[in-house]
Amino acid sequence: MRLSPLHTRRRRLTAVAVALPLLAGGTALAGQATAESPVHTITSEVHDSVGTLFTATNHLVDIPGVVPVGEEGHVGKEYIVVWAGDENVADTSGQDIADTPLAVGAVKELSELPTDLPGQDFLAVIDADADSATYGQVVNTVTLGPLPENEPHHMQYIHTAGDSIYAGGLFSDITYVFDTDKLPLLELSGVSNPVDTPCGSVPDAYWVLEDGTAYGTYMGGPDVPGPCQYTNGEIRVGNGFAGSPGSVVRLDREGRTLAEVPAALPTAEFPEDCHNLPVLPTATCANPHGIQVREDLDTMVTSDYCEPRNIILDPVKAPDHKLCRPTVRTWDITDRNNPVVRNVTKLPDGPRRETNPAHEENQAIMETTVTNLPENKGAFAESMCGGAIFYAPDITAPEPAWREVFDNTTAALSVDPDVIEGGGCDGGGWVQTSLDDKYLYHAVIGRGPGAQFPEDQGTTKMIYTLDIQALVAAGDSVECTIDTILEVAEGGEEADCPALVDVLEVTDTTSGGPHWGALDNYVANGDGTYSETTDVDRIAYSNYFVARTGIDGNHRVCIADVEDGVMTVDEDFRDEARGGTCVDFNRLRWPHGETGNAKPHSMIFAVAGGDVR
């Protein structure tokens, strides 16, 4: 039994200029970089708690007229920061992946495997100023050392002024923390390694608190099988790395562990549904994936996905579909360093009766999202393999009343009326309320033809918008519930059910599709500064999941303009090399060299803190 180390690190942050800084003078819109533009390298470094040196090397493209933060003539700029992995031969293992219950598309043929050796993962910084001559250009890549093959996964859901970036490595069990005050330059300010989070592994997603610290979900079990003691003194028995139960970790801006607390209850959780491999003495579904927080309500919500060792990390057929989870957790975070699970709810099954039980509506609850306005207390959750949306009107209640309010089949049928199995294992991912609580956005990877059975025509790769105003306005008197097959196909019959506003069909002929998205919560003031806004008119999305599961993607990052919930692909956000719509991460050359294709998993819109008013 070990306590996670607190304040035991020896850290030093240094920025080493290897070449000249960006050129000074002019305005942010002057000039356009070319393929021959100089690249300047600037490296920051930290030592983790056991003395290992980690580095982050910026490769800044010299754009004439762009003046660094803090220098005379600087004009603010908005960027998209993308957390991306280097593509290599370890990304798929062949036919054994195709047989997993979560394989929603065809696996690459061996002849299509990437031939690159493992390389450095990186953060790509993309110009997101639509009025800029370099709009859509990768203006910096920040390569990480010394570890390759982190499998870059999620950062936080949204960036606000002054926030650090928290970025997790799914396979490496590492969280990296970056300072954003000098964007497009990013400085590494901290690293959390497995020693710092002994009771959890496989970091997934993050939520940044008002004080700049962050909660992170560690989906997998303790590093070593057996009992593990958390920072609050509690003990749970786990079955090892990437198994169960997971934890929630609070990190400071230097990556130090302020708290690691158990996601599992001390007693058994739904033993008939919460299986573990190897079997645990106390059954648990505690594999937290999605995380969102309402600090004003002292409440956090996390969603349980799957025991990751047998689904995400190990490309073999999982022997039991009940290693995927039907549960959502609400937490009391009154004591920020000791979040306590208030309730674990098994989400209801819906009216669909699938031949594959892993495709029932409440299977693999990947993501959750909270409402934002002070008068609202609700939250949503979605199922990756179940293809459904759930809602609870009051997450502060001792037992929140979760109910199904939408089936992805409705959205799929609006695009293709011949869909046979719409929601079943369609790969739902990112789900997010608009900041004004009017709309809900949801990304769905889709399913390739023949993925489930020979006559399966597949289902739509898409991002859709729901109008949730009536549902949220109903307060505790919600009537909407999806309980008939007709409602699966046509949407809920009750007046407060979410209404389908728009479906943005995404073209991706690979095994993957759109998995993640981000809201643009910044608006230009016209004087070189930005302000935060709740009136979001752009979203970004990426087409990549985790290649080793057999669900890859075309590796593109796109922007959609949004007006009243209706989405239109931004045709001006174009790849700098090929000229096509969206930024293509399948390319030969990056600012850091000819390293080949990369896998963009998550992204956020960001502005340097000093440029926000």
XYZ file of C-alpha atoms in Angstrom:
613
model
C 0.000 0.000 0.000
C 1.422 3.368 -1.008
C 0.375 6.945 -0.706
C 0.751 8.973 -3.880
C 3.715 11.317 -3.332
C 2.815 14.909 -2.569
C 5.184 17.809 -3.190
C 8.175 15.506 -3.582
C 9.358 16.654 -7.006
C 12.549 18.304 -8.003
C 11.567 20.422 -10.982
C 13.228 23.013 -13.110
C 11.706 24.747 -16.120
C 14.141 26.200 -18.603
C 13.533 27.611 -22.041
C 16.528 27.116 -24.316
C 16.540 29.090 -27.565
C 18.249 26.987 -30.192
C 17.657 29.518 -32.957
C 16.405 33.035 -33.464
C 13.001 34.118 -32.108
C 10.133 35.001 -34.401
C 10.680 38.118 -36.436
C 9.445 41.334 -34.827
C 7.524 44.197 -36.373
C 4.491 44.447 -38.602
C 1.044 43.028 -37.852
C -0.306 39.570 -37.212
C -1.909 39.450 -40.666
C 1.150 40.446 -42.657
C 2.891 37.912 -44.843
C 2.333 34.238 -45.491
C 4.740 31.481 -44.634
C 5.932 29.167 -47.374
C 7.352 25.673 -47.419
C 10.803 27.296 -47.266
C 10.026 29.470 -44.211
C 12.653 29.194 -41.456
C 11.770 27.139 -38.385
C 13.019 28.198 -34.957
C 13.411 25.640 -32.175
C 12.872 26.479 -28.520
C 13.026 23.754 -25.869
C 11.627 23.668 -22.355
C 12.428 20.891 -19.915
C 11.358 19.523 -16.543
C 12.388 16.660 -14.313
C 9.621 14.433 -13.040
C 9.368 13.199 -9.449
C 11.916 10.417 -10.007
C 14.409 12.596 -11.840
C 13.646 11.693 -15.465
C 14.213 14.600 -17.847
C 11.261 15.435 -20.103
C 11.500 17.941 -22.945
C 9.107 19.844 -25.185
C 10.680 21.315 -28.312
C 8.787 24.014 -30.198
C 9.330 24.205 -33.953
C 7.981 27.668 -34.722
C 7.456 28.575 -38.347
C 8.783 32.059 -39.071
C 5.713 33.990 -40.231
C 6.642 37.534 -41.295
C 4.868 40.123 -39.181
C 3.916 37.867 -36.259
C 5.370 39.407 -33.102
C 5.912 37.225 -30.008
C 3.913 37.807 -26.833
C 5.494 40.514 -24.678
C 7.293 42.299 -27.515
C 6.360 45.695 -28.925
C 3.906 45.413 -31.785
C 2.412 42.098 -30.643
C -1.139 41.454 -31.827
C -3.203 38.642 -30.347
C -4.090 35.556 -32.348
C -6.339 32.525 -31.855
C -5.067 29.002 -32.347
C -6.257 25.407 -32.367
C -3.962 23.194 -30.308
C -4.118 19.543 -31.399
C -2.711 16.617 -29.372
C -1.402 14.140 -31.951
C 0.519 10.892 -32.063
C 3.048 9.636 -34.567
C 1.642 6.863 -36.775
C 3.678 3.652 -36.824
C 3.495 -0.106 -37.243
C 2.212 -0.695 -33.694
C -1.075 1.005 -34.512
C -2.825 -2.215 -35.502
C -2.253 -5.910 -35.076
C -4.402 -7.432 -37.777
C -7.483 -9.601 -37.764
C -7.566 -10.187 -34.001
C -8.723 -6.573 -33.620
C -11.569 -7.033 -36.081
C -13.246 -9.512 -33.774
C -13.553 -7.197 -30.776
C -17.090 -6.139 -29.841
C -16.157 -2.471 -30.293
C -14.666 -2.790 -33.763
C -17.050 -0.487 -35.616
C -15.338 -0.659 -38.981
C -12.989 -2.643 -41.155
C -9.398 -3.194 -40.045
C -6.517 -2.081 -42.249
C -5.058 -4.702 -44.543
C -1.466 -5.579 -43.723
C -0.409 -3.948 -46.984
C -1.821 -0.659 -45.685
C 0.111 -0.649 -42.418
C 2.254 2.409 -41.742
C 5.930 1.669 -42.206
C 7.370 4.399 -39.988
C 9.210 3.495 -36.842
C 7.814 4.952 -33.609
C 8.463 8.688 -33.463
C 7.835 11.637 -31.220
C 4.281 12.601 -30.348
C 3.503 16.301 -30.520
C 1.134 19.199 -30.069
C 0.305 20.933 -33.353
C -0.555 24.626 -33.123
C -2.760 25.732 -36.021
C -3.674 29.300 -36.979
C -7.401 29.637 -36.206
C -7.757 33.324 -37.144
C -10.151 33.213 -40.098
C -8.942 36.630 -41.317
C -5.304 35.579 -41.321
C -3.257 34.900 -44.447
C -2.021 31.748 -42.711
C -5.452 30.481 -41.612
C -5.277 26.693 -41.268
C -1.483 26.545 -41.306
C 0.445 24.509 -38.746
C 2.589 27.273 -37.246
C 4.283 25.179 -34.556
C 4.790 21.571 -33.590
C 5.862 20.800 -30.033
C 7.594 17.437 -29.942
C 7.921 15.550 -26.673
C 10.801 13.543 -25.311
C 11.987 11.109 -24.292
C 9.020 8.736 -24.623
C 7.452 7.830 -27.971
C 4.133 6.004 -28.267
C 2.126 7.851 -25.619
C -1.000 7.399 -27.775
C -2.052 11.051 -27.278
C -5.652 11.109 -26.164
C -7.568 13.917 -24.464
C -6.884 17.344 -23.070
C -9.494 19.424 -21.254
C -12.792 20.099 -23.016
C -12.443 23.860 -23.264
C -9.704 26.427 -22.697
C -10.238 29.653 -20.787
C -7.842 32.575 -20.404
C -4.673 31.614 -18.567
C -5.409 27.895 -18.381
C -2.597 25.424 -18.698
C -3.100 22.535 -21.086
C -3.378 19.083 -19.513
C -2.706 16.315 -22.045
C -2.788 12.591 -21.357
C -0.934 9.636 -22.843
C -3.285 6.678 -22.983
C -0.542 4.044 -23.228
C 2.264 5.790 -21.331
C 0.145 6.581 -18.230
C 1.566 10.115 -18.267
C -0.051 13.543 -18.020
C 1.837 16.456 -19.552
C 1.126 20.054 -18.483
C 1.868 23.041 -20.746
C 1.862 26.776 -20.136
C -0.081 28.683 -22.820
C 0.829 32.277 -21.958
C 3.158 32.642 -24.963
C 1.095 30.970 -27.670
C 1.918 29.809 -30.286
C 4.876 28.862 -28.098
C 4.065 26.181 -25.503
C 6.291 25.512 -22.502
C 6.312 22.235 -20.627
C 5.595 23.045 -16.979
C 5.051 19.621 -15.472
C 4.830 15.863 -15.927
C 2.846 13.361 -13.881
C 4.231 9.856 -14.251
C 2.831 6.485 -13.082
C 4.654 6.713 -9.745
C 2.602 9.813 -8.942
C -0.748 8.078 -9.538
C -0.222 4.543 -8.193
C -3.927 3.753 -7.820
C -4.953 4.663 -11.377
C -3.700 4.267 -14.935
C -4.677 5.103 -18.531
C -5.381 8.850 -18.151
C -8.281 9.954 -20.277
C -9.809 13.427 -19.888
C -9.405 16.581 -17.808
C -11.418 19.440 -16.379
C -9.627 22.644 -15.359
C -10.930 24.325 -12.210
C -11.165 28.054 -11.585
C -7.870 28.023 -9.660
C -6.017 26.474 -12.617
C -5.669 22.994 -11.138
C -7.358 20.114 -12.924
C -9.218 16.892 -12.299
C -8.298 13.980 -14.527
C -9.970 10.618 -15.059
C -7.634 7.649 -14.844
C -9.719 4.950 -16.470
C -7.580 1.937 -15.559
C -6.703 0.162 -12.346
C -3.694 0.513 -10.037
C -0.190 0.059 -11.395
C 0.235 -3.123 -9.335
C -2.567 -5.655 -8.617
C -3.832 -5.794 -5.061
C -4.804 -3.222 -2.441
C -3.932 0.417 -3.094
C -4.183 3.307 -0.638
C -5.371 6.657 -1.964
C -4.376 10.093 -0.703
C -7.506 10.246 1.500
C -6.478 7.030 3.248
C -9.123 4.815 1.623
C -8.159 1.452 0.157
C -9.516 -0.440 -2.841
C -8.351 -3.736 -4.328
C -7.534 -3.595 -8.031
C -6.592 -6.074 -10.749
C -3.688 -4.102 -12.127
C -2.591 -1.671 -14.798
C -5.379 -0.745 -17.242
C -7.825 -2.908 -15.335
C -10.175 -1.775 -12.534
C -10.986 0.279 -10.585
C -9.896 3.632 -11.957
C -9.396 6.857 -10.033
C -9.832 10.616 -10.239
C -6.682 12.677 -9.798
C -6.282 16.366 -8.987
C -3.151 17.913 -10.493
C -1.606 21.332 -10.064
C -0.067 23.442 -12.846
C 3.259 21.649 -12.417
C 1.716 18.222 -12.702
C 2.011 17.448 -8.998
C -0.595 15.134 -7.521
C -2.710 17.047 -5.029
C -5.105 14.139 -4.596
C -5.886 10.711 -6.005
C -9.251 9.356 -4.899
C -11.157 6.132 -5.646
C -13.835 6.107 -8.324
C -15.138 2.793 -6.939
C -17.536 2.456 -4.058
C -16.285 0.381 -1.102
C -19.172 -2.027 -1.759
C -20.039 -4.065 -4.836
C -21.557 -2.214 -7.794
C -24.185 -4.041 -9.885
C -22.379 -7.429 -9.829
C -24.586 -8.745 -12.628
C -23.336 -5.989 -14.956
C -19.932 -4.969 -13.589
C -17.574 -7.789 -14.492
C -13.805 -7.574 -14.060
C -10.978 -9.560 -15.625
C -9.294 -10.917 -13.557
C -12.233 -11.096 -11.152
C -12.109 -8.735 -8.174
C -13.405 -9.528 -4.680
C -15.676 -6.458 -4.968
C -17.242 -6.010 -8.407
C -16.925 -2.522 -9.858
C -17.748 -0.572 -13.008
C -15.403 2.260 -11.982
C -13.573 3.006 -15.226
C -14.114 6.778 -15.477
C -13.696 8.269 -18.953
C -15.651 11.502 -19.448
C -15.537 14.204 -16.780
C -17.256 17.572 -16.374
C -17.667 19.825 -13.359
C -20.071 22.422 -11.970
C -17.999 24.217 -9.356
C -20.953 26.439 -8.436
C -22.853 23.274 -7.484
C -19.841 21.533 -5.892
C -20.636 18.621 -8.201
C -18.726 16.552 -10.723
C -20.000 13.935 -13.183
C -17.934 11.100 -14.632
C -18.989 8.379 -17.057
C -17.686 4.801 -17.018
C -16.556 3.367 -20.348
C -14.849 -0.058 -20.310
C -12.117 -1.926 -18.513
C -9.453 -0.570 -20.870
C -6.891 -3.372 -20.781
C -9.225 -5.658 -22.701
C -10.683 -3.054 -25.071
C -8.226 -0.261 -25.787
C -4.756 -1.497 -24.922
C -4.857 -5.183 -25.736
C -5.963 -5.913 -29.330
C -7.620 -9.255 -28.641
C -11.208 -10.328 -28.465
C -12.719 -9.364 -25.107
C -14.332 -12.474 -23.638
C -17.185 -10.645 -21.911
C -19.199 -7.682 -23.177
C -19.925 -6.772 -19.556
C -16.413 -5.397 -19.299
C -18.067 -2.338 -20.861
C -19.997 -0.160 -18.469
C -23.588 1.114 -18.179
C -22.873 3.531 -15.309
C -22.520 7.232 -14.510
C -21.140 8.712 -11.249
C -21.928 11.974 -9.528
C -19.462 13.369 -7.003
C -19.474 15.831 -4.141
C -16.409 18.061 -4.620
C -17.000 20.416 -1.685
C -13.528 19.422 -0.519
C -11.629 19.854 -3.787
C -8.854 17.542 -2.574
C -11.234 14.803 -1.518
C -14.003 14.305 -4.102
C -16.483 11.701 -2.870
C -18.722 9.561 -5.058
C -22.278 10.561 -4.169
C -24.119 8.180 -6.481
C -23.538 5.457 -9.067
C -26.430 5.023 -11.493
C -26.925 2.219 -13.965
C -28.427 3.925 -17.004
C -31.633 2.393 -18.353
C -31.746 0.070 -21.330
C -33.944 1.245 -24.186
C -36.562 -0.310 -26.455
C -34.128 -1.714 -29.041
C -33.486 -5.455 -28.776
C -30.134 -6.178 -30.376
C -28.774 -9.549 -31.446
C -25.494 -8.452 -29.876
C -26.104 -7.540 -26.220
C -23.084 -5.214 -26.315
C -25.137 -2.921 -28.566
C -27.940 -2.230 -26.125
C -28.533 1.447 -25.427
C -26.694 1.666 -22.113
C -23.441 -0.002 -23.187
C -20.054 1.767 -22.909
C -20.927 5.168 -21.437
C -18.046 7.155 -22.852
C -18.821 10.854 -22.365
C -20.829 13.212 -20.204
C -21.508 16.954 -20.327
C -23.042 19.388 -17.856
C -25.355 22.334 -18.393
C -23.682 25.689 -17.851
C -26.111 28.390 -16.702
C -26.548 28.891 -12.944
C -30.274 28.161 -13.018
C -29.762 24.754 -14.662
C -28.517 21.629 -12.848
C -28.801 18.976 -15.536
C -26.252 16.806 -17.341
C -26.142 14.498 -20.350
C -24.318 11.232 -21.027
C -23.852 9.177 -24.186
C -23.035 5.561 -24.958
C -20.394 4.649 -27.533
C -21.719 1.185 -28.272
C -25.309 1.845 -27.271
C -25.885 4.837 -29.536
C -28.087 6.782 -27.106
C -28.249 10.078 -25.208
C -29.294 10.202 -21.538
C -30.264 13.147 -19.323
C -30.591 13.856 -15.609
C -32.278 17.163 -14.692
C -30.557 17.558 -11.314
C -27.078 16.163 -10.730
C -27.059 17.473 -7.152
C -29.826 15.056 -6.156
C -28.823 12.081 -3.971
C -30.104 9.798 -6.752
C -30.198 11.669 -10.088
C -33.031 10.529 -12.355
C -31.273 9.554 -15.583
C -33.429 8.715 -18.618
C -32.879 8.100 -22.325
C -33.945 11.149 -24.343
C -32.560 10.495 -27.851
C -31.378 7.601 -30.010
C -28.660 8.154 -32.619
C -30.806 6.126 -35.026
C -33.047 9.172 -35.497
C -30.114 11.236 -36.742
C -28.750 8.420 -38.927
C -32.117 7.819 -40.588
C -32.443 11.504 -41.436
C -29.402 11.042 -43.690
C -29.964 7.470 -44.893
C -33.509 6.068 -44.601
C -32.224 2.559 -45.377
C -30.109 2.179 -42.234
C -30.795 -1.238 -40.688
C -29.113 -0.871 -37.306
C -28.646 2.799 -36.557
C -27.469 3.340 -33.017
C -26.025 -0.093 -32.287
C -22.276 0.268 -31.720
C -22.080 3.350 -33.925
C -19.127 4.844 -32.071
C -20.608 7.877 -30.341
C -17.953 10.103 -28.758
C -17.705 13.826 -27.995
C -20.902 15.259 -26.551
C -21.116 18.876 -25.451
C -23.770 21.363 -24.433
C -23.523 24.800 -26.003
C -22.374 27.350 -23.461
C -25.830 28.976 -23.470
C -27.549 25.605 -22.840
C -29.568 25.798 -26.060
C -27.983 22.979 -28.044
C -26.253 19.640 -27.641
C -23.550 18.587 -30.116
C -22.597 14.943 -30.593
C -19.893 13.290 -32.720
C -20.501 9.770 -34.048
C -17.735 7.732 -35.694
C -20.245 5.680 -37.645
C -20.014 2.085 -38.717
C -18.658 0.669 -41.950
C -20.788 -1.630 -44.154
C -20.643 -5.251 -43.028
C -19.099 -4.409 -39.659
C -21.752 -6.273 -37.650
C -23.213 -8.799 -40.088
C -23.002 -9.374 -43.870
C -26.108 -7.370 -44.748
C -25.243 -4.511 -42.376
C -25.217 -1.326 -44.472
C -23.381 0.567 -41.787
C -24.466 3.853 -40.283
C -23.735 7.523 -40.759
C -20.461 9.202 -39.778
C -21.711 12.491 -38.449
C -21.927 15.329 -35.976
C -25.453 16.286 -35.077
C -27.140 19.080 -33.150
C -30.097 18.757 -30.798
C -32.255 21.616 -29.529
C -32.414 20.940 -25.763
C -34.144 24.143 -24.631
C -37.508 22.555 -23.795
C -35.831 19.655 -21.992
C -33.661 21.899 -19.827
C -36.552 24.302 -19.150
C -38.664 21.413 -17.812
C -36.520 21.344 -14.663
C -37.411 18.395 -12.451
C -40.647 17.802 -14.385
C -39.084 16.140 -17.407
C -41.476 13.877 -19.323
C -39.278 12.861 -22.258
C -38.267 9.219 -22.423
C -37.414 7.001 -25.384
C -39.428 3.861 -24.730
C -40.858 2.816 -28.110
C -39.307 1.666 -31.388
C -41.080 4.527 -33.168
C -39.241 7.009 -30.921
C -35.949 5.258 -31.723
C -36.510 6.062 -35.386
C -38.337 9.391 -35.220
C -37.337 11.045 -31.949
C -39.212 11.350 -28.685
C -42.946 11.981 -28.719
C -43.073 14.106 -25.558
C -43.028 17.874 -26.058
C -39.847 18.383 -24.032
C -37.782 15.813 -25.956
C -34.699 17.111 -27.782
C -35.393 18.091 -31.380
C -32.962 17.210 -34.149
C -31.723 20.490 -35.643
C -28.996 19.426 -38.038
C -26.772 16.535 -39.109
C -23.351 17.264 -40.561
C -22.393 14.159 -42.525
C -18.647 13.523 -42.402
C -16.913 11.792 -45.293
C -14.334 9.319 -44.042
C -13.788 6.078 -45.957
C -11.507 4.560 -43.301
C -12.486 2.407 -40.342
C -13.022 5.590 -38.295
C -14.783 8.919 -38.387
C -15.449 11.975 -36.217
C -14.696 11.173 -32.590
C -13.830 14.443 -30.889
C -14.777 18.105 -31.036
C -14.230 21.464 -29.374
C -16.221 24.679 -29.029
C -14.636 27.995 -30.009
C -15.306 30.130 -26.947
C -13.235 33.144 -28.063
C -14.223 36.186 -30.112
C -11.934 38.857 -31.585
C -12.445 42.397 -30.290
C -10.997 44.045 -33.377
C -8.069 45.635 -31.541
C -5.737 42.660 -31.352
C -7.359 41.245 -28.218
C -9.971 38.564 -27.589
C -12.826 37.995 -25.174
C -14.455 34.800 -23.994
C -17.992 34.275 -25.225
C -20.943 31.935 -24.691
C -22.130 32.649 -28.249
C -20.214 29.878 -29.983
C -20.207 30.092 -33.778
C -17.507 27.528 -34.614
C -16.643 24.004 -33.607
C -13.582 21.960 -34.525
C -13.654 18.179 -34.921
C -11.150 15.418 -35.640
C -11.468 12.049 -37.339
C -9.425 9.601 -35.276
C -10.083 7.231 -32.354
C -7.415 4.672 -31.341
C -5.874 2.753 -34.232
C -4.955 -0.246 -32.128
C -8.631 -0.991 -31.514
C -9.252 -1.238 -35.247
C -11.015 2.155 -35.264
C -8.675 4.577 -36.972
C -9.808 7.550 -39.086
C -8.634 9.765 -41.947
C -6.604 11.940 -39.533
C -8.183 15.269 -40.480
C -9.029 18.253 -38.294
C -11.902 20.380 -39.562
C -13.865 23.473 -38.573
C -17.621 23.878 -38.917
C -19.326 27.250 -38.732
C -22.429 27.152 -36.547
C -25.531 29.339 -36.685
C -28.598 28.475 -34.617
C -27.304 24.920 -34.331
C -26.863 24.465 -38.100
C -23.332 23.421 -39.065
C -21.475 24.195 -42.303
C -17.952 23.021 -43.035
C -15.584 25.979 -43.243
C -14.214 25.748 -46.780
C -11.534 28.340 -46.005
C -9.902 26.179 -43.341
C -7.653 24.358 -45.793
C -4.628 22.154 -45.700
C -1.513 24.219 -46.417
C 0.120 21.483 -48.517
C -2.724 19.827 -50.416
C -5.240 22.650 -50.541
C -8.199 20.488 -49.579
C -10.749 21.364 -46.927
C -9.618 20.566 -43.363
C -6.061 20.200 -42.071
C -4.693 16.796 -43.037
C -2.397 15.103 -40.525
C -1.453 12.501 -43.152
C 1.511 14.320 -44.606
C 5.196 13.763 -45.192
C 6.621 16.895 -43.630
C 6.003 18.804 -40.410
C 7.840 21.790 -38.956
C 9.840 19.232 -36.935
C 10.819 17.217 -40.002
C 9.785 14.495 -42.425
C 8.179 12.204 -39.848
C 5.134 11.196 -41.865
C 1.520 10.673 -40.867
C 0.164 11.622 -37.456
C -3.001 10.837 -35.493
C -4.917 13.887 -34.177
C -7.114 12.826 -31.284
C -8.246 15.956 -29.429
C -8.062 19.726 -29.785
C -8.972 23.003 -28.112
C -9.254 26.606 -29.263
C -6.794 28.731 -27.294
C -5.553 32.317 -26.951
C -2.579 33.498 -24.905
C -3.832 34.693 -21.516
C -2.478 38.221 -21.908
C -4.385 38.643 -25.176
C -7.775 38.043 -23.525
C -9.715 41.018 -22.104
